[in-house]
Short mmCIF file of N, CA and C in Angstrom, two decimals:
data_model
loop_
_atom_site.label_atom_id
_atom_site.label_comp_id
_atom_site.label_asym_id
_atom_site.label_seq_id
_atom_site.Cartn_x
_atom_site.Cartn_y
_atom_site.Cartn_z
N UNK A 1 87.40 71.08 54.39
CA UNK A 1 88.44 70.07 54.46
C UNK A 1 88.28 68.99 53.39
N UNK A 2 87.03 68.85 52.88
CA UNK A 2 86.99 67.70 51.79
C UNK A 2 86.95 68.28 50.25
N UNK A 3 87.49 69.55 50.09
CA UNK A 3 87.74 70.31 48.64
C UNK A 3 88.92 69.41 48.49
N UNK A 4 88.98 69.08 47.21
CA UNK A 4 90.57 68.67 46.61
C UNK A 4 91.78 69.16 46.76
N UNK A 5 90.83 70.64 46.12
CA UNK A 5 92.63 71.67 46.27
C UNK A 5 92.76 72.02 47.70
N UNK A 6 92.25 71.75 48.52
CA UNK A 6 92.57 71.95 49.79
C UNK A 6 93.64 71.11 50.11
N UNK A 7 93.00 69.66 50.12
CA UNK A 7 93.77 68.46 49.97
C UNK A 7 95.02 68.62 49.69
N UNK A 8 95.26 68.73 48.47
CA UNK A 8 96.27 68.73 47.45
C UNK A 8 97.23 70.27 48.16
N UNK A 9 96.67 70.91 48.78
CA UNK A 9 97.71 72.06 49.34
C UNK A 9 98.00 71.69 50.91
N UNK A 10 97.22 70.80 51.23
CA UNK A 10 97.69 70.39 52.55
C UNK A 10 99.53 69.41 52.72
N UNK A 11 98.70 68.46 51.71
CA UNK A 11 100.00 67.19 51.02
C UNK A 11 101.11 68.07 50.63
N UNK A 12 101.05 69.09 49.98
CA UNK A 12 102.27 69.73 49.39
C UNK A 12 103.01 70.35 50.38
N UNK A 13 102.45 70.74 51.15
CA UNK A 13 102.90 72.04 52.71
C UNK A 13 103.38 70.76 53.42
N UNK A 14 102.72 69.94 53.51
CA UNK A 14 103.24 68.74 54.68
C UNK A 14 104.83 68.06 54.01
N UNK A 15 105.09 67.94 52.61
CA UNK A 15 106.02 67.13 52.02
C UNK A 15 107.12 68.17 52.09
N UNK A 16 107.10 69.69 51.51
CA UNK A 16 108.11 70.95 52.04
C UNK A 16 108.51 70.48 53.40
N UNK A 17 107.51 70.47 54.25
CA UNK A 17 108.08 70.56 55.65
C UNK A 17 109.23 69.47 56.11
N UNK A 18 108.80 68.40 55.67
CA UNK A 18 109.52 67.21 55.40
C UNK A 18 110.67 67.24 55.33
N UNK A 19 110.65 67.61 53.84
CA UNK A 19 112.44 67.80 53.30
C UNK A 19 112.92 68.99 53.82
N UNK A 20 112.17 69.49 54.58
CA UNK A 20 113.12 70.54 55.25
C UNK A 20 113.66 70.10 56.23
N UNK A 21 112.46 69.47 57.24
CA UNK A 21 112.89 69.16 58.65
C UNK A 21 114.31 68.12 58.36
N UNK A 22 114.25 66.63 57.18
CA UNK A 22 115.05 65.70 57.34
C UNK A 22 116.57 66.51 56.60
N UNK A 23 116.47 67.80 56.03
CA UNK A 23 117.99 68.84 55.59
C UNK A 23 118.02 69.26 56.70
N UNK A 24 117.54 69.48 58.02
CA UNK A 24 117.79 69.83 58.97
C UNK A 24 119.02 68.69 59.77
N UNK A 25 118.54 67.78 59.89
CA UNK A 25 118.66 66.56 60.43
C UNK A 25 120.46 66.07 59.85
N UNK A 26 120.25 65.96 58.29
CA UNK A 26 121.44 65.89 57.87
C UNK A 26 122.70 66.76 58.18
N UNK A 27 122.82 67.52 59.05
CA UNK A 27 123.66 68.82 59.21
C UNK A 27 124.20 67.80 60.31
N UNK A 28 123.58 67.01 61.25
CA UNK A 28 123.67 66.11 62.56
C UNK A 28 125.18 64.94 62.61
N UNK A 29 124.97 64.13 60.76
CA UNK A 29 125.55 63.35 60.77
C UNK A 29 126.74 63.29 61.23
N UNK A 30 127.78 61.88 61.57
CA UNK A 30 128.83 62.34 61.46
C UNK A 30 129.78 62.54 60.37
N UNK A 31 131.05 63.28 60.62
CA UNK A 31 132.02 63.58 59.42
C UNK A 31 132.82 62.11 59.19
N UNK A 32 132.91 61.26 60.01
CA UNK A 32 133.70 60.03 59.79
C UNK A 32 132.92 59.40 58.95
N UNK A 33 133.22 58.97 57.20
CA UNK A 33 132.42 58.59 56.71
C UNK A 33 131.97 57.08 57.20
N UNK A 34 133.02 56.20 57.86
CA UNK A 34 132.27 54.83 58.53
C UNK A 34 131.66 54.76 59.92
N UNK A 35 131.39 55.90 60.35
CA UNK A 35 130.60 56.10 61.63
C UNK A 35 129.09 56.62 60.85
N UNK A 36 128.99 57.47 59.32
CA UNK A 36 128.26 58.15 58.69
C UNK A 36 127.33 56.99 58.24
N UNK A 37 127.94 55.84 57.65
CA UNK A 37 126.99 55.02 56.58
C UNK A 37 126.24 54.12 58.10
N UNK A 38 126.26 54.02 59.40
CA UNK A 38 125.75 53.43 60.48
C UNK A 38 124.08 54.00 60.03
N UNK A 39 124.04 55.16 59.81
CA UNK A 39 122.74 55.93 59.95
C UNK A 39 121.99 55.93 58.46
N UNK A 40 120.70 55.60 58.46
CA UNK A 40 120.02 55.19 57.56
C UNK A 40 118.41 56.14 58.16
N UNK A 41 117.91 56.30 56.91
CA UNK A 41 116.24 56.93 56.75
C UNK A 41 115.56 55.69 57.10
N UNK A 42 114.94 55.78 57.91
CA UNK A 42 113.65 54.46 58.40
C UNK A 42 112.38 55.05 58.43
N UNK A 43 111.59 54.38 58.14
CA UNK A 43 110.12 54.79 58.43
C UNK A 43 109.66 53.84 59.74
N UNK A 44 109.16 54.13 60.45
CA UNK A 44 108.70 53.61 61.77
C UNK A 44 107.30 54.03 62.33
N UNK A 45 106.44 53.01 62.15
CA UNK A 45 105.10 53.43 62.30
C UNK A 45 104.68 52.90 63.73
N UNK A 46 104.20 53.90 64.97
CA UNK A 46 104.05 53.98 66.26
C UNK A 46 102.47 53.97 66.45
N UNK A 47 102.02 52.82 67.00
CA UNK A 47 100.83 52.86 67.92
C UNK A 47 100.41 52.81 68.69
N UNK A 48 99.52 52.92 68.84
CA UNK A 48 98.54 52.64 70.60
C UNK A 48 97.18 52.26 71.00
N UNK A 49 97.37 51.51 72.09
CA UNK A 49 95.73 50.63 71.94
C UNK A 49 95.04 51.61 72.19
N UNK A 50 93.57 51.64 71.71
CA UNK A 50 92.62 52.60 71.38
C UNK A 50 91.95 52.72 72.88
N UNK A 51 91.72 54.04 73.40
CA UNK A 51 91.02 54.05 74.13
C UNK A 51 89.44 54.58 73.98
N UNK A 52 88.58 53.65 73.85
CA UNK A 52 86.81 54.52 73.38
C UNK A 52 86.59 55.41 74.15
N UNK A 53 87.21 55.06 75.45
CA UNK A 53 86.31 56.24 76.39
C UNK A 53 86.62 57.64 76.27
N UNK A 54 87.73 57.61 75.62
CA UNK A 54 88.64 59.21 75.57
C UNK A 54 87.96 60.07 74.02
N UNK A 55 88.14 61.39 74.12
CA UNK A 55 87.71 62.01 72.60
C UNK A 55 89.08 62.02 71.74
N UNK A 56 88.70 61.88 70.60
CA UNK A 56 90.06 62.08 69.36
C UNK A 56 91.40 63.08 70.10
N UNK A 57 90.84 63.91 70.19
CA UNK A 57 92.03 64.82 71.01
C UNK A 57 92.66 64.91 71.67
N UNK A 58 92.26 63.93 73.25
CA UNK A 58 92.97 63.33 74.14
C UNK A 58 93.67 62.17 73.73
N UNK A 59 93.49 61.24 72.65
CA UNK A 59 94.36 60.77 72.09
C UNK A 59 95.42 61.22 71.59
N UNK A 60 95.12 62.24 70.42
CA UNK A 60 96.54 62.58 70.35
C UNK A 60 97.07 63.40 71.31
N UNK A 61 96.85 63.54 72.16
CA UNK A 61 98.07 64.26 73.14
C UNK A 61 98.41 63.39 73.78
N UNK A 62 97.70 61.98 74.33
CA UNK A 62 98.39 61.16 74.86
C UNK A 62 100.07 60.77 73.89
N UNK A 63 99.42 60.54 72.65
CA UNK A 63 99.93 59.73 71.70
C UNK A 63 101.22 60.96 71.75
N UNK A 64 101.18 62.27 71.35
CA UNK A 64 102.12 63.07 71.37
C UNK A 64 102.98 62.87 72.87
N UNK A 65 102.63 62.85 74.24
CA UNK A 65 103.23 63.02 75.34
C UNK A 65 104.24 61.30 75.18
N UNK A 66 103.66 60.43 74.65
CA UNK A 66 104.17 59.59 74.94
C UNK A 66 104.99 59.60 73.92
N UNK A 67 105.24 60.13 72.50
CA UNK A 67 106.57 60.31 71.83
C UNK A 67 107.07 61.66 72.48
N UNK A 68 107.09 62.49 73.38
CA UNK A 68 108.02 63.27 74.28
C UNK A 68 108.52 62.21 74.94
N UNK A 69 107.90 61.22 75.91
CA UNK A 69 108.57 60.16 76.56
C UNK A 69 109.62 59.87 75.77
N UNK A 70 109.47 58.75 75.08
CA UNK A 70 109.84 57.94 74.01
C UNK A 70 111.71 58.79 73.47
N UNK A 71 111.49 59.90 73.18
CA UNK A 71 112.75 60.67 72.74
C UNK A 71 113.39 61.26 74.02
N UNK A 72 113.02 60.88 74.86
CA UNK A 72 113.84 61.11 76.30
C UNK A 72 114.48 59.91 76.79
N UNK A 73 113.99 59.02 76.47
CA UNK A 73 114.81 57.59 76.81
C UNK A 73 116.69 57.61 76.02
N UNK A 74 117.23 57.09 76.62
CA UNK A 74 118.72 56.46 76.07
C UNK A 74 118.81 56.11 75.16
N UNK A 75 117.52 54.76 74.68
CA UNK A 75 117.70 53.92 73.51
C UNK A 75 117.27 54.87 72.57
N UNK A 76 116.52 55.90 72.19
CA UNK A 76 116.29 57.20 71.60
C UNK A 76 117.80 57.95 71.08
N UNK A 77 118.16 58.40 72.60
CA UNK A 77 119.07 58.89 72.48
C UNK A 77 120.44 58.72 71.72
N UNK A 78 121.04 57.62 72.09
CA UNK A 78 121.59 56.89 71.46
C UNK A 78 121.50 56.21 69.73
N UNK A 79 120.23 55.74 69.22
CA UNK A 79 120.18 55.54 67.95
C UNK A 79 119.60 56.75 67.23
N UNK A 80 118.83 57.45 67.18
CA UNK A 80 118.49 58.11 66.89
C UNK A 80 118.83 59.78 66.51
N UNK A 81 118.99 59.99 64.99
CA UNK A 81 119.68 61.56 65.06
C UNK A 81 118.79 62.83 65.01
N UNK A 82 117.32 62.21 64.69
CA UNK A 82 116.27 63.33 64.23
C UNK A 82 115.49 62.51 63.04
N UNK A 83 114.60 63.17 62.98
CA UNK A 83 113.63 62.92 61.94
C UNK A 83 111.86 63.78 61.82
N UNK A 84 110.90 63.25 61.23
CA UNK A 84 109.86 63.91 61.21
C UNK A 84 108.45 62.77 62.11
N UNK A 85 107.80 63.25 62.46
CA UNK A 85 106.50 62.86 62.81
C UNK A 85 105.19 63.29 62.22
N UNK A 86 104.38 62.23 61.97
CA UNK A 86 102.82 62.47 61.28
C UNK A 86 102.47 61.97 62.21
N UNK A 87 101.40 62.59 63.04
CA UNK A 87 100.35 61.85 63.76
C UNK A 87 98.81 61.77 62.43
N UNK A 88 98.42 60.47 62.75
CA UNK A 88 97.49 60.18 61.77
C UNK A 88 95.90 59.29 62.74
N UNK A 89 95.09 59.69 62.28
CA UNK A 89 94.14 59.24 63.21
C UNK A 89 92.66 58.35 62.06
N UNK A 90 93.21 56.89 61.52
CA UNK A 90 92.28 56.75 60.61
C UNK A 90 90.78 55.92 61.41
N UNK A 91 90.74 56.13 62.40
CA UNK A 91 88.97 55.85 62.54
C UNK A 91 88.57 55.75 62.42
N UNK A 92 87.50 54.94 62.13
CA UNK A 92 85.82 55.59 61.92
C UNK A 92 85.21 55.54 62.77
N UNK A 93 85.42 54.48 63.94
CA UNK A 93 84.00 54.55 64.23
C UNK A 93 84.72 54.83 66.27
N UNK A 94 85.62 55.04 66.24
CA UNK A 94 86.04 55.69 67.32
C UNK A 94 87.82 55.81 66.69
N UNK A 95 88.32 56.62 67.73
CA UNK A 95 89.90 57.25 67.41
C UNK A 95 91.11 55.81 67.07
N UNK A 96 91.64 55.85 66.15
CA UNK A 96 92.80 55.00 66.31
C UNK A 96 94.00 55.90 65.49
N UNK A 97 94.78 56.59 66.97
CA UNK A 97 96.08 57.48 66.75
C UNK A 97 97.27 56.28 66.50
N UNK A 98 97.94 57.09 65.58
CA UNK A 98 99.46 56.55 65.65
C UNK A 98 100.16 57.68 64.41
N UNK A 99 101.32 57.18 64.93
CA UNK A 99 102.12 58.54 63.87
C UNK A 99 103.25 57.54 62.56
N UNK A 100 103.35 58.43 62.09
CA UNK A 100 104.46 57.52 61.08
C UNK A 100 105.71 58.68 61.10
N UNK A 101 106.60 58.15 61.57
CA UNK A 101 108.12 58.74 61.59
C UNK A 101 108.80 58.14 60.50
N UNK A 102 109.66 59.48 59.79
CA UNK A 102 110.82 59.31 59.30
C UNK A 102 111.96 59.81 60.03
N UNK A 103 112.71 58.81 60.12
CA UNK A 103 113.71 58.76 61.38
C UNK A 103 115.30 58.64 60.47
N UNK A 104 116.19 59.63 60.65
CA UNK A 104 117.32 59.23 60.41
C UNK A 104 118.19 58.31 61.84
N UNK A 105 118.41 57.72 61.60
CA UNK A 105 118.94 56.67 62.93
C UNK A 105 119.59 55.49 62.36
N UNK A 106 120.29 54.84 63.59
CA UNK A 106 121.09 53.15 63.49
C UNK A 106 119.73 52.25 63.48
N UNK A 107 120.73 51.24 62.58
CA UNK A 107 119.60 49.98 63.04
C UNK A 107 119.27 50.27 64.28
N UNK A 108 117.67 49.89 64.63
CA UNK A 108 116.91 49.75 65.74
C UNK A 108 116.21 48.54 65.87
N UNK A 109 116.73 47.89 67.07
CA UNK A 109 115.66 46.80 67.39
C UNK A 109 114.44 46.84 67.32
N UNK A 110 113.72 46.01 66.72
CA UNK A 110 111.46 46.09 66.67
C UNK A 110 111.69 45.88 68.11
N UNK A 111 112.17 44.87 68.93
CA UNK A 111 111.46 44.32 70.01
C UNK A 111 112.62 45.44 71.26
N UNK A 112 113.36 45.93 70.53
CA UNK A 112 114.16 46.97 71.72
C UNK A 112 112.77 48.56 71.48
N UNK A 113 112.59 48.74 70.39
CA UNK A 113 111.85 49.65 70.08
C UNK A 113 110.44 49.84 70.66
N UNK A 114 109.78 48.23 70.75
CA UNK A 114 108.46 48.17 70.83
C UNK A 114 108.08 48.17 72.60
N UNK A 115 109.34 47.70 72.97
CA UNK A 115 109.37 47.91 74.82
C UNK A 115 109.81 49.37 74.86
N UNK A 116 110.74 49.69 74.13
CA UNK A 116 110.72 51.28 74.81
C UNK A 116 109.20 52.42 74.62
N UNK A 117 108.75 52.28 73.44
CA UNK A 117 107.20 52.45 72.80
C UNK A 117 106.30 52.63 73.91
N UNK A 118 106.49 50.87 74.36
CA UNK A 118 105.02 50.56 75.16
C UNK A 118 105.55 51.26 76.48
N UNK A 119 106.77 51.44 77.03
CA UNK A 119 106.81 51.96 78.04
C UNK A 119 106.35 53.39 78.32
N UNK A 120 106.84 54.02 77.07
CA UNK A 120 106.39 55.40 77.06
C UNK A 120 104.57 55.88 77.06
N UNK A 121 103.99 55.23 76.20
CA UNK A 121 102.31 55.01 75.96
C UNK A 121 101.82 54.71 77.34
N UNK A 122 102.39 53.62 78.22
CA UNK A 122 101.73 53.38 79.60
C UNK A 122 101.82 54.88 80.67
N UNK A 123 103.20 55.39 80.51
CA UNK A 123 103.85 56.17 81.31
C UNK A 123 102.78 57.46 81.49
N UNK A 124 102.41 57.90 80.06
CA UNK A 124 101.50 59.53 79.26
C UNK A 124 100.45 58.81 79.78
N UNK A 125 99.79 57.37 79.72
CA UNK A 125 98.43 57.09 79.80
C UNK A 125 98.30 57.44 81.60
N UNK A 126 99.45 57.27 82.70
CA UNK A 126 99.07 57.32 83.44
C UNK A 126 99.12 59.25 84.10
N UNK A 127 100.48 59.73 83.53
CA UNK A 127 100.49 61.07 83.87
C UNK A 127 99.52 62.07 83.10
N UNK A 128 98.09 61.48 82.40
CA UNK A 128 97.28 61.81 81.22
C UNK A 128 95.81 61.83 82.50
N UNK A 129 95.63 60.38 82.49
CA UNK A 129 94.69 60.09 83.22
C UNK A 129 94.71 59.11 84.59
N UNK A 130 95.73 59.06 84.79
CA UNK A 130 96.08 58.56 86.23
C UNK A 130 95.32 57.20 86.03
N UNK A 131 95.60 56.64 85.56
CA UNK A 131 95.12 55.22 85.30
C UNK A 131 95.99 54.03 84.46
N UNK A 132 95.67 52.80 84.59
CA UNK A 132 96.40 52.06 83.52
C UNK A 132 95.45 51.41 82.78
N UNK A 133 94.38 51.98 82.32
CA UNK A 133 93.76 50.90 81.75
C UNK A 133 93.83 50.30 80.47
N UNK A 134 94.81 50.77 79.87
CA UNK A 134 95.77 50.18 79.14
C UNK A 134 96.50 49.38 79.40
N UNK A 135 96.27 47.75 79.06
CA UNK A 135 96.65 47.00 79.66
C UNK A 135 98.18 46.63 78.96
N UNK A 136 99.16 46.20 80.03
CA UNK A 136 100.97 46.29 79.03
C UNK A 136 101.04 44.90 78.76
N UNK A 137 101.17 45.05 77.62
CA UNK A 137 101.37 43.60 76.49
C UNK A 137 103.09 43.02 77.03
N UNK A 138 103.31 43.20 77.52
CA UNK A 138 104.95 43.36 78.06
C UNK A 138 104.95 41.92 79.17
N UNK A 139 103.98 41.99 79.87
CA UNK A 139 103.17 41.06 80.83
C UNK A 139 102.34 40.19 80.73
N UNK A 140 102.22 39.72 79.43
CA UNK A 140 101.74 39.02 78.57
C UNK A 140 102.38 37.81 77.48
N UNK A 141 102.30 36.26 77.88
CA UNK A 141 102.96 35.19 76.98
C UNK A 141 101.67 34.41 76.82
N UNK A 142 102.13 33.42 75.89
CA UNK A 142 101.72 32.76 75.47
C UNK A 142 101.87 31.16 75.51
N UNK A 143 101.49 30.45 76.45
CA UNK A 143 101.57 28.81 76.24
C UNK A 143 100.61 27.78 74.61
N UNK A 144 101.29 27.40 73.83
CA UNK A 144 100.39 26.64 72.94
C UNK A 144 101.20 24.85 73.20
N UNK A 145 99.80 24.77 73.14
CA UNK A 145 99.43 22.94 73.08
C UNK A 145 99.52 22.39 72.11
N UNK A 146 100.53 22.36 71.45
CA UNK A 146 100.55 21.30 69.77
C UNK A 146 99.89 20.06 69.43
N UNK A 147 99.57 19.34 70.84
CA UNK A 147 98.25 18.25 70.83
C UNK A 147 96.87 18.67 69.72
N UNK A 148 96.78 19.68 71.49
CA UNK A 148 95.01 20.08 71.43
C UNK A 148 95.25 21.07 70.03
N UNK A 149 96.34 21.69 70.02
CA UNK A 149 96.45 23.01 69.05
C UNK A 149 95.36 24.43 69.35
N UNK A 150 95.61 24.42 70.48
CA UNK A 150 95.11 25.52 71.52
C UNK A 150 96.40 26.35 72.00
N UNK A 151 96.11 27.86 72.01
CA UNK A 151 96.87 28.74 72.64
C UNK A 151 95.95 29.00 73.89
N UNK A 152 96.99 29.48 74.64
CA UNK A 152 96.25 30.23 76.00
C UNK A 152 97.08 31.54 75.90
N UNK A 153 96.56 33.13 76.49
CA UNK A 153 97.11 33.49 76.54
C UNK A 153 97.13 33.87 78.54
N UNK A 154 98.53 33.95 78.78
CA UNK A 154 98.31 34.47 80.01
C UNK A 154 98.95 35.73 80.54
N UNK A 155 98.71 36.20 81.65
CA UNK A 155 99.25 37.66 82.07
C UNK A 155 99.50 37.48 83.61
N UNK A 156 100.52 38.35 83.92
CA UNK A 156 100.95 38.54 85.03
C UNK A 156 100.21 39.93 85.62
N UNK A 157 99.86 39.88 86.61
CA UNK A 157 99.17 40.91 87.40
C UNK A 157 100.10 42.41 88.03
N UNK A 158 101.23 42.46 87.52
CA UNK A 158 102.37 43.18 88.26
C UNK A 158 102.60 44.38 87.40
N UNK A 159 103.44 45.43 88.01
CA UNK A 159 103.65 46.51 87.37
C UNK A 159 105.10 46.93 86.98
N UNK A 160 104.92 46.41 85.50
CA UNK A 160 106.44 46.11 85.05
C UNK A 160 107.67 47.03 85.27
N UNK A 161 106.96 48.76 85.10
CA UNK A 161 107.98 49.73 85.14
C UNK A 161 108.62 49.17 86.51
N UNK A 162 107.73 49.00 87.53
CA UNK A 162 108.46 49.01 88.88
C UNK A 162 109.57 47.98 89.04
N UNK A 163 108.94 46.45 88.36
CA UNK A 163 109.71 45.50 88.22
C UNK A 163 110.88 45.78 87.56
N UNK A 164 110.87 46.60 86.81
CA UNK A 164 112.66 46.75 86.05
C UNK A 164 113.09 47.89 86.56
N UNK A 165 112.49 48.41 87.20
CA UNK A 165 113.38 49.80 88.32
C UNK A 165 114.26 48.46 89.07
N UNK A 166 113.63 47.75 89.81
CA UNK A 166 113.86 46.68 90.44
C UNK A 166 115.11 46.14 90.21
N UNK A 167 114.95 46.05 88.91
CA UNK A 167 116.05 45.18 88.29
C UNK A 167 117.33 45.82 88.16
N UNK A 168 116.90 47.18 87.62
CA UNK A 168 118.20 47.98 87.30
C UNK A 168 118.51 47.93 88.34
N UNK A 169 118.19 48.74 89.58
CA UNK A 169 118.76 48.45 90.49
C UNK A 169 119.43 47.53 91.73
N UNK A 170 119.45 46.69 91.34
CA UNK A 170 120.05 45.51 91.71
C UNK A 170 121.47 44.96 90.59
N UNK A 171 121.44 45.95 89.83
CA UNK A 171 122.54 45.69 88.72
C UNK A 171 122.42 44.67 87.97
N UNK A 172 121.51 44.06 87.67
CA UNK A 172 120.90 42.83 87.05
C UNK A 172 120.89 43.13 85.87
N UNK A 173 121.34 42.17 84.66
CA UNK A 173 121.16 42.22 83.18
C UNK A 173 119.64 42.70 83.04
N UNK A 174 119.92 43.53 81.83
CA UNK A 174 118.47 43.62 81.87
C UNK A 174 118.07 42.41 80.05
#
């Protein structure tokens, strides 16, 4: 794996695949050319908090199950026409997965994106290992003191998916 021309034939096979998968993708668009120019090439780089206790491998399958999540959601559905995935794992000294997508899609919200994300990553972490110990940043603000010039950060103890089942169902803005 650390020969050059290996290298160098890996990069080339991976960049083919590429422009194949995103000529795939283009067949998707629509024919209305002002419904057409909505959709734009994005790069979108997806992470996840590291878990030490797990091996490289169970990472990425978390990391993979939770972009199966992730493209099952609406907000997916809806912006999104296709694109490619790299899962990339630069580490050293324990696993840190994340993938880099090229995505043909509509503008996408960071903060519509980064809740649908984290929802999916909690979801795989628990149907993975039946646990949350991944803690959801979602449940998490911040008070700062412009006096003292101290932040605190604080967290709510609750379990958000349930809380916005909650919500939806009650017909509540979300």
């Amino acid at each position: 794996r650390t020969d050059p021309s290996y290298q160098a034939r890996l990069r080339l096979r991976a960049r083919k695949q590429t422009f194949e998968g995103l000529a795939r993708v283009k067949k998707f668009l629509p024919i209305d050319p002002r419904k057409r120019r909505a959709y734009r090439m994005r790069l979108v780089t997806l992470t996840q908090p590291d878990r030490k206790d797990l091996p490289r491998l169970a990472e990425h399958e978390r990391h993979s199950r939770a972009h199966e999540f992730l493209r099952d959601t609406a907000f997916w559905r809806d912006n999104v026409l296709g694109g490619t995935k790299n899962i990339e794992d630069s580490g050293t000294d324990g696993p840190h997965v994340h993938s880099h997508n090229l995505l043909m899609c509509r503008y996408t919200d960071k903060t519509a994106l980064a809740w649908e994300w984290t929802g999916a990553v909690l979801k795989a972490t628990r149907e993975m290992h039946g646990d949350d110990v991944v803690e959801d940043p979602r449940t998490a603000w911040a008070v700062y003191d412009s006096d003292s010039r101290v932040a605190r950060i604080l967290r709510e103890t609750y379990r958000i998916d349930r809380e916005a089942a909650r919500i939806r169902s009650a017909g509540l803005p979300e």
